[in-house]
Tab-separated table of C-alpha atoms in Angstrom:
chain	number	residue	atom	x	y	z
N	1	UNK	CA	0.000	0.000	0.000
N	2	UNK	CA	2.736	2.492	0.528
N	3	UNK	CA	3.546	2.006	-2.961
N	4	UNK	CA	0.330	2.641	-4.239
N	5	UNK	CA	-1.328	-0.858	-4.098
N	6	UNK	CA	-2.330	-2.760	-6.621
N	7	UNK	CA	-3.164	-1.192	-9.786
N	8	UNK	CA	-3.554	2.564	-7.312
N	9	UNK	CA	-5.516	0.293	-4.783
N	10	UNK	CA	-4.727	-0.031	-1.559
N	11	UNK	CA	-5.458	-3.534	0.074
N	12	UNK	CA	-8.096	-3.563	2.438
N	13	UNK	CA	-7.676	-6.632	5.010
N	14	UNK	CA	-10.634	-8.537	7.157
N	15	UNK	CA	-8.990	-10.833	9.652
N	16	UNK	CA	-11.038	-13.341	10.892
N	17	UNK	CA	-10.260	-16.182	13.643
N	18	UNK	CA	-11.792	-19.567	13.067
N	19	UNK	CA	-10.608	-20.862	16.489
N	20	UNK	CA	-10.154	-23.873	14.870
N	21	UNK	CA	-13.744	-24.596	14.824
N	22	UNK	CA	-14.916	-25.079	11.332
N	23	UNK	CA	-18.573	-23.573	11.999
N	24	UNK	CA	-16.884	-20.442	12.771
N	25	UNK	CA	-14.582	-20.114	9.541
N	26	UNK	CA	-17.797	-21.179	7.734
N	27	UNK	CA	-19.632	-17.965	9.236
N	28	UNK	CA	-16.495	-15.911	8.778
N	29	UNK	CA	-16.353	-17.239	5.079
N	30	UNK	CA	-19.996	-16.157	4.713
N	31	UNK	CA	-19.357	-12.748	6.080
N	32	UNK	CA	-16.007	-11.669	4.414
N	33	UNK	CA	-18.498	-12.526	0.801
N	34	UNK	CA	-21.420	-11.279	1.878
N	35	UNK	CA	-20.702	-8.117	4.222
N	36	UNK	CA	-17.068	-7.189	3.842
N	37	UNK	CA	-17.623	-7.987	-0.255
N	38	UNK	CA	-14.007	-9.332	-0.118
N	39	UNK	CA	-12.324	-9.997	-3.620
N	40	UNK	CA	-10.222	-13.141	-2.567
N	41	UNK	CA	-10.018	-14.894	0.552
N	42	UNK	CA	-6.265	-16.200	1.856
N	43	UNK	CA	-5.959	-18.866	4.652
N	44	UNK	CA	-8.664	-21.869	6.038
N	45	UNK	CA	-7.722	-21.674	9.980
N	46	UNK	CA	-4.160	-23.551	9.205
N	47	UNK	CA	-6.695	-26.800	9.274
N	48	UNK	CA	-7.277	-29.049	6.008
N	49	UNK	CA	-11.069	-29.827	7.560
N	50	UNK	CA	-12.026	-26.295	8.284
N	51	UNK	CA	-10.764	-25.297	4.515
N	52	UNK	CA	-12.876	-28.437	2.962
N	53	UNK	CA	-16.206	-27.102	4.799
N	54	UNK	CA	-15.449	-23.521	3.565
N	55	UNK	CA	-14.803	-24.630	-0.072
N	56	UNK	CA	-18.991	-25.512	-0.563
N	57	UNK	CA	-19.311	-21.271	0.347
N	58	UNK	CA	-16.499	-20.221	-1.791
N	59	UNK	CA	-17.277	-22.176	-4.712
N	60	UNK	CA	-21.135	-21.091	-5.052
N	61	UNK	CA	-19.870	-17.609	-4.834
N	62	UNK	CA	-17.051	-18.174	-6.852
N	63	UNK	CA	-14.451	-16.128	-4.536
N	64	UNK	CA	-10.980	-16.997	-5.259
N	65	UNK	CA	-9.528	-18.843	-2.033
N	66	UNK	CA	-5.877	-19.647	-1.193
N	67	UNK	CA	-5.606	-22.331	0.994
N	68	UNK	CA	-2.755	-22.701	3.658
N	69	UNK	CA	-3.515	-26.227	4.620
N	70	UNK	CA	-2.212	-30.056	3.333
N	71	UNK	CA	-4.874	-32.213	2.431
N	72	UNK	CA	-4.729	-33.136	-1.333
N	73	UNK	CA	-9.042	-32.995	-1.528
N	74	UNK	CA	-8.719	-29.247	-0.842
N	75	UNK	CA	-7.565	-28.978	-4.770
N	76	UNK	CA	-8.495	-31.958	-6.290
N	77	UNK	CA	-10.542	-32.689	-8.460
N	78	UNK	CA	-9.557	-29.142	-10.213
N	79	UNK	CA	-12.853	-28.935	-12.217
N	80	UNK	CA	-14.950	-29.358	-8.386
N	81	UNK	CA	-12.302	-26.634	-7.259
N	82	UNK	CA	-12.315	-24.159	-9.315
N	83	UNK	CA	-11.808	-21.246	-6.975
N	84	UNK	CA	-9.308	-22.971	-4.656
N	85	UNK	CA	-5.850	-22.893	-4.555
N	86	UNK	CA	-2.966	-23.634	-2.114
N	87	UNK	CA	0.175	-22.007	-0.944
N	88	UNK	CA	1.531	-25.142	0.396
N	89	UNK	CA	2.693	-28.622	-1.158
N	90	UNK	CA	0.111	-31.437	-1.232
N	91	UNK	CA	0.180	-34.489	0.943
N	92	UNK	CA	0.702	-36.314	-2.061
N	93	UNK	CA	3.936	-35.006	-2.373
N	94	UNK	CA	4.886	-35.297	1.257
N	95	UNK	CA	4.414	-38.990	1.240
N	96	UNK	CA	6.209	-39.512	-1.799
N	97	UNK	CA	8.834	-37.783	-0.061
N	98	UNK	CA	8.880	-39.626	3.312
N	99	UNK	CA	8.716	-42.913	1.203
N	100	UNK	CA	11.857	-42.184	-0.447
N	101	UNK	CA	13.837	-41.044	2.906
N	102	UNK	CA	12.492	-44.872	4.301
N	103	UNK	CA	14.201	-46.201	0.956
N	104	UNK	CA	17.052	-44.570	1.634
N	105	UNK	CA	17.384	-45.026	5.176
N	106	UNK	CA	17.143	-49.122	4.376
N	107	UNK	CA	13.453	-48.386	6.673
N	108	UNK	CA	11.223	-51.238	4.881
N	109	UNK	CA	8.215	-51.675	7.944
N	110	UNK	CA	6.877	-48.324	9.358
N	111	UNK	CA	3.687	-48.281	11.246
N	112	UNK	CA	1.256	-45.460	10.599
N	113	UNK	CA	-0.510	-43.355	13.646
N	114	UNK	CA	-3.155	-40.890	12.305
N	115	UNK	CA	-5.849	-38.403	13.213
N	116	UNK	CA	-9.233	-38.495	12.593
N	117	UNK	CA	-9.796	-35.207	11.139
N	118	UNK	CA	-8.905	-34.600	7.173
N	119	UNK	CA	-6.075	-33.745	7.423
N	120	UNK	CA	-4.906	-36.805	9.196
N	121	UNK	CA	-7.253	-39.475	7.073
N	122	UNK	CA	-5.472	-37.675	3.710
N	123	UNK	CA	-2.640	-38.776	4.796
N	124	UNK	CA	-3.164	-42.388	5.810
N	125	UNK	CA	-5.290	-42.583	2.460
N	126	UNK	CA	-1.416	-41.558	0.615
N	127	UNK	CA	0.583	-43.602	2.836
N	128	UNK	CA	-2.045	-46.595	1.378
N	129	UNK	CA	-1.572	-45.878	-2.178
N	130	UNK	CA	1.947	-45.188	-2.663
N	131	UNK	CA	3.597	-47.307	-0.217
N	132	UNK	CA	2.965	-50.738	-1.795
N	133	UNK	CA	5.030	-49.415	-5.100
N	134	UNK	CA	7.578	-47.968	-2.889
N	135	UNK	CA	8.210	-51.384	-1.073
N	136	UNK	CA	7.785	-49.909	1.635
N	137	UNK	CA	5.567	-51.803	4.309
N	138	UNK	CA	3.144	-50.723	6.756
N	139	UNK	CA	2.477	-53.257	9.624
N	140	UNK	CA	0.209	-51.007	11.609
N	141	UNK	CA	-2.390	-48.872	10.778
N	142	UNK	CA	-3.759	-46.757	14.552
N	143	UNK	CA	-6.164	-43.868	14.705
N	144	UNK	CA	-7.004	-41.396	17.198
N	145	UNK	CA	-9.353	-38.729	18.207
N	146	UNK	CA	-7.807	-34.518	17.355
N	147	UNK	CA	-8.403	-34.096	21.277
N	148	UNK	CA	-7.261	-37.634	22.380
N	149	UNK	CA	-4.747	-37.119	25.799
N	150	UNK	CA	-3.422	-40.789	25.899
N	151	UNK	CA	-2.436	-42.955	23.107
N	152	UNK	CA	-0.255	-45.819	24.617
N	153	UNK	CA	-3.278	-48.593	23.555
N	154	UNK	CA	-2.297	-47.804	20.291
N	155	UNK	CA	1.336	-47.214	20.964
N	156	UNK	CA	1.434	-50.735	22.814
N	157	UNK	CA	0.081	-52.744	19.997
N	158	UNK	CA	2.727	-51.093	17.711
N	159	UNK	CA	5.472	-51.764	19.746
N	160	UNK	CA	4.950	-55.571	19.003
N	161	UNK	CA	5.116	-55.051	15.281
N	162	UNK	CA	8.308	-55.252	13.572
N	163	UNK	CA	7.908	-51.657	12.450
N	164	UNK	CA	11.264	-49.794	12.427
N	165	UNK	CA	9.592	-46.056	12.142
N	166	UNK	CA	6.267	-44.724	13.043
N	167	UNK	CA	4.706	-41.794	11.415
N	168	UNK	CA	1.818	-39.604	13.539
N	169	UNK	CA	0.306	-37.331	11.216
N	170	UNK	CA	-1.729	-34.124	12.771
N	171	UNK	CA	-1.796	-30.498	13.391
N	172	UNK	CA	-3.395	-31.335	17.189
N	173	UNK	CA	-1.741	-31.124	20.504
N	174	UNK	CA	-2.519	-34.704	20.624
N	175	UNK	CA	0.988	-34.967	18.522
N	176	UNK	CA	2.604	-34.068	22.035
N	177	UNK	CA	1.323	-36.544	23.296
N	178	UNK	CA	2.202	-39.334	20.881
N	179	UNK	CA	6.059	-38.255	21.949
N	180	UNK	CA	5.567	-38.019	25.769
N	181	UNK	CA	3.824	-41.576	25.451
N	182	UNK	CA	6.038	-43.176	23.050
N	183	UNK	CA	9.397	-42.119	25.072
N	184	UNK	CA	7.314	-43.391	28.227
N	185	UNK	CA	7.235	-46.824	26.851
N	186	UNK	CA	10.624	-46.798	26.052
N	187	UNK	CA	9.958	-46.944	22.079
N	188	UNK	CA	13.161	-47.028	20.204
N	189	UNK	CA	11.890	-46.777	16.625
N	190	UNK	CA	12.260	-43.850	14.162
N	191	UNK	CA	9.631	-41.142	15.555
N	192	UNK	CA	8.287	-39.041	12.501
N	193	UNK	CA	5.624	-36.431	12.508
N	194	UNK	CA	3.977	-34.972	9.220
N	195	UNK	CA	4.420	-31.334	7.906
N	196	UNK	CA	1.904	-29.964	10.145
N	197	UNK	CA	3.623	-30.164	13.586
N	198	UNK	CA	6.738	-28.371	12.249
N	199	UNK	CA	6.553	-25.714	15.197
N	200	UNK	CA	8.827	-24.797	18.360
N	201	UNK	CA	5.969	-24.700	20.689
N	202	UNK	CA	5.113	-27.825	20.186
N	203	UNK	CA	8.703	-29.055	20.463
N	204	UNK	CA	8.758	-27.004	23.452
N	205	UNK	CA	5.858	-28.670	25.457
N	206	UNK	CA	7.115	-32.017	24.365
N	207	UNK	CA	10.270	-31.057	26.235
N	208	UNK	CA	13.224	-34.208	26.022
N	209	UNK	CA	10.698	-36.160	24.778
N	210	UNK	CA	11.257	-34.439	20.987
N	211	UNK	CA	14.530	-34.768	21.029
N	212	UNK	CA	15.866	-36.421	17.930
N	213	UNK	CA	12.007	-36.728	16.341
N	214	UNK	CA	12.173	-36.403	12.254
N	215	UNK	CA	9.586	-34.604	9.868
N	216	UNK	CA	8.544	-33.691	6.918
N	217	UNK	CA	8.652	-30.120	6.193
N	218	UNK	CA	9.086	-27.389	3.591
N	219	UNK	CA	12.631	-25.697	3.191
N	220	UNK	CA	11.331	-23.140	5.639
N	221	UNK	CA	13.046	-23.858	9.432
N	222	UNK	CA	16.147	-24.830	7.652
N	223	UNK	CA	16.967	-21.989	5.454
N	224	UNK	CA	20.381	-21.197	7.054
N	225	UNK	CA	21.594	-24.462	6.403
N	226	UNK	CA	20.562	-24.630	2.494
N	227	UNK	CA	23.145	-24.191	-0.113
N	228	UNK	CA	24.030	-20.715	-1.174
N	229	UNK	CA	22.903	-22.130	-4.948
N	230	UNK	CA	19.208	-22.829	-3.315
N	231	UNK	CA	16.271	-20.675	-5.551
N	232	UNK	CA	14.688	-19.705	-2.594
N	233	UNK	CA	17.173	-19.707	0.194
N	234	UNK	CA	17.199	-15.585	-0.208
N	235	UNK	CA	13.659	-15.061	-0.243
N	236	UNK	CA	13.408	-16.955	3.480
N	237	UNK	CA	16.200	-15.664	4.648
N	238	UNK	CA	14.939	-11.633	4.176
N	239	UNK	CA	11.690	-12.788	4.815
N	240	UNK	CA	12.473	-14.034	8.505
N	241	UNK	CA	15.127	-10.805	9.150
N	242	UNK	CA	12.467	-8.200	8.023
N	243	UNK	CA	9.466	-10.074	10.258
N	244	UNK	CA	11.820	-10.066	13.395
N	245	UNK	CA	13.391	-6.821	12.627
N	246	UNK	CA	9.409	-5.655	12.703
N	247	UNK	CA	7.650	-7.957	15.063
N	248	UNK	CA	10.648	-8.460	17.596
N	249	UNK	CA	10.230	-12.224	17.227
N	250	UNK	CA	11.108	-15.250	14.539
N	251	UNK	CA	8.069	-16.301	12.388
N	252	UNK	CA	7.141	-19.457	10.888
N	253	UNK	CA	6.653	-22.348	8.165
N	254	UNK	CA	3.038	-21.264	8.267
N	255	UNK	CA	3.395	-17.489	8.868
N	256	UNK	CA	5.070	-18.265	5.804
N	257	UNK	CA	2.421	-20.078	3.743
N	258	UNK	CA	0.405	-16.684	4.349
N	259	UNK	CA	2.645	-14.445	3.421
N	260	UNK	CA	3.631	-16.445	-0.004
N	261	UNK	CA	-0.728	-16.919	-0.857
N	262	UNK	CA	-0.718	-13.281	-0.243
N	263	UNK	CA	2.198	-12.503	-2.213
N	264	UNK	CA	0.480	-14.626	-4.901
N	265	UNK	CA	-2.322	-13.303	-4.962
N	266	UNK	CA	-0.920	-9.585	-5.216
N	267	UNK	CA	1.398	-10.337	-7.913
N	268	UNK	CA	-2.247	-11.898	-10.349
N	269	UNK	CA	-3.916	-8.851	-9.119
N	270	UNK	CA	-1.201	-6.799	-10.937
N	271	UNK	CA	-1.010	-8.537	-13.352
N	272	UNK	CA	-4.631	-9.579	-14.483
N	273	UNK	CA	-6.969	-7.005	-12.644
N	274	UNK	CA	-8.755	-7.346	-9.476
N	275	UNK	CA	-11.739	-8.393	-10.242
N	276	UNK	CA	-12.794	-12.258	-8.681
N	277	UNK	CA	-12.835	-14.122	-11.866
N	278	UNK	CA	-9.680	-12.002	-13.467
N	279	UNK	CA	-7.803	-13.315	-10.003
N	280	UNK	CA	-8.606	-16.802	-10.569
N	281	UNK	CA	-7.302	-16.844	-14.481
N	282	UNK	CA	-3.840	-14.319	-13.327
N	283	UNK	CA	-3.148	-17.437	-10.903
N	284	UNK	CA	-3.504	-19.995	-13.371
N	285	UNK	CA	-2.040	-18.039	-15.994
N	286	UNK	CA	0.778	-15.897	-13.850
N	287	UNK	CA	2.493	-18.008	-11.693
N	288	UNK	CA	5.301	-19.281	-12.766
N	289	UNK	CA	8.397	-20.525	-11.352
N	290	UNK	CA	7.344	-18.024	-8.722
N	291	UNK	CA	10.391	-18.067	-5.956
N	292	UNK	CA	8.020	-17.865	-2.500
N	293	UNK	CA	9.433	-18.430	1.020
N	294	UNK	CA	7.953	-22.142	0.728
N	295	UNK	CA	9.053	-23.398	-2.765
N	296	UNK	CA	9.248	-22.855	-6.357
N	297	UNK	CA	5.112	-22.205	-7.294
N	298	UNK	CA	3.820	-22.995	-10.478
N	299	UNK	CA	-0.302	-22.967	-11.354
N	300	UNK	CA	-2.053	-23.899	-13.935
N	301	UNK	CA	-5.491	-24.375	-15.192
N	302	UNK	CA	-5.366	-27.857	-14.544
N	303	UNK	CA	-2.852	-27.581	-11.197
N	304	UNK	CA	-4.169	-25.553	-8.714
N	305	UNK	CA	-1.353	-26.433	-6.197
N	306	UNK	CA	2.233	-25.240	-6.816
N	307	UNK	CA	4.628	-26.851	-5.204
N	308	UNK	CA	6.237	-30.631	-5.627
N	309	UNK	CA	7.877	-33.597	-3.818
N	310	UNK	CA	11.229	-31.254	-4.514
N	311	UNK	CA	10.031	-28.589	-2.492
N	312	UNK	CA	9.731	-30.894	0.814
N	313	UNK	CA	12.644	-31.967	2.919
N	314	UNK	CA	13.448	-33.829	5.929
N	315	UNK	CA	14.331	-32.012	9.191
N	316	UNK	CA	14.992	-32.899	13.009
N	317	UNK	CA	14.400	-31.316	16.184
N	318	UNK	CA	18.102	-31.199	17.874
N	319	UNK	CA	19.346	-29.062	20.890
N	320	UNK	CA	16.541	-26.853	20.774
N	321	UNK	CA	16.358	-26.005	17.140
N	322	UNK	CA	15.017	-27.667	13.781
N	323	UNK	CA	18.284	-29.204	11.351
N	324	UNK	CA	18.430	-29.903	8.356
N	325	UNK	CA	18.921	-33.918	7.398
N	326	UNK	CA	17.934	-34.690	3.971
N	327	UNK	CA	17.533	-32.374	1.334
């Protein structure tokens, strides 16, 4: 806005907290279209179910959204989601990813512990597809409730499997847990969370008990220790000094998903008006190789995600901090 804004208009922004409760965001939806007469909407509450039971209210008024969440039915099928797009990589992509680190790591038998909510049954429907043509085996398959405090039933009955690495996949709290009770019971497999839980407060309230646990993540947490030849190394790096140098504290992975669906959505504003339909086309059409603080984006008409398995590394929580392991 201090430069004018886009095309000589200044952004107006309605904020909006779901709480995490998807009848909220589906009121707030409703009101930034109906009241505030918003142009696009960016973000779904961080939460892959709260963005699926927006998409019905989005798609009916056909207002662009940019999703910040991971479940692959938030942009697929692209003809049912024509208005929705994503500033974050696809669980897809994640699993592929995790699937190759197992291959390389000689892992072979991995159990799988999952959510209930969409984001966690997304990725237990992936882990299903892909892992039979990756060899890989899974030798447990354990569920759990978002607000579930105690997990060692399903803990216990993986601990007599032969698997060698177990993957909990949610966004929850109840991700803390998994740790707390898996280090109670003395489990010495390969602990692995999904790209969701990539944040230092939940490290924090894990305490000892995330020491040494792997995950799936974006480039993000790691920038420092990418190669000086990495396309989007930069961007993070000003990205996190300018947010600290204003807010007096580090950002995030998903501070950063905002800010690159914003971005995003600025630069097809320029570029193809603002109007809601002329947004939806200047993503498709405009974004290319775009160098965000996440990836390398690139939309299409018929990809309305735009990041890939290359995008997605493998990190650790060590000594306080997230490291990079496998790039």
């Amino acid at each position: 806005n201090k430069k004018g804004g886009v095309q000589g208009h200044p952004i107006e922004l309605f904020l909006y907290d779901a709480a995490s409760e998807s009848s909220k965001a589906v009121l707030a939806a409703k009101r930034l279209i109906e009241q505030d007469k918003v142009d696009v909407i960016v973000g779904d509450g961080n939460r892959s179910d709260i963005g699926l039971a927006i998409i019905p209210t989005v798609q009916r008024a056909q207002v662009p959204l940019m999703s910040v969440s991971g479940a692959t039915a938030l942009v697929e099928p692209v003809k049912d989601r024509a208005w929705v797009f994503k500033s974050t990589v696809n669980d897809v992509e994640v699993v592929a990813r995790l699937l190759d680190f197992f291959k390389k790591r000689g892992v072979t038998d991995v159990a799988m512990l999952n959510d209930t909510g969409a984001f966690g049954v997304s990725a237990r429907d992936q882990l299903r597809a892909q892992a039979p043509g990756a060899g890989i085996n899974v030798v447990a398959w354990e569920e759990f409730q978002p607000a579930d405090n105690d997990l060692t039933t399903q803990l216990t009955r993986i601990r007599s499997t032969r698997a060698r690495a177990i993957v909990c996949w949610t966004v929850t709290p109840a991700g803390v847990v998994f740790l707390k009770n898996a280090r109670q019971l003395g489990l010495t497999q390969m602990l692995v969370h999904g790209f969701g839980f990539v944040a230092d407060r939940y490290m924090q309230l894990a305490g000892e008990s995330s020491e040494g646990l792997l995950l799936t993540s974006l480039k993000f947490p790691v920038a420092e220790e990418l190669p000086e030849t990495d396309p989007i190394r930069p961007a993070i790096l000003d990205y996190k000094a300018r947010y600290r140098a204003k807010y007096g504290e580090d950002t995030d992975v998903y501070g950063g998903q905002a800010w690159d669906g914003i971005s995003m959505v600025t630069q097809a504003m320029d570029r193809a008006g603002n109007a809601k339909d002329k947004i939806r086309v200047g993503l498709e059409t405009h974004i290319k190789e775009y160098k965000g603080v996440g990836g390398v984006f690139t939309f299409s008409p018929q990809k309305h995600w735009g990041l890939a398995k290359s995008d997605v590394s493998m990190i650790e929580w060590r000594q306080g901090r997230f490291r990079l392991v496998d790039l």
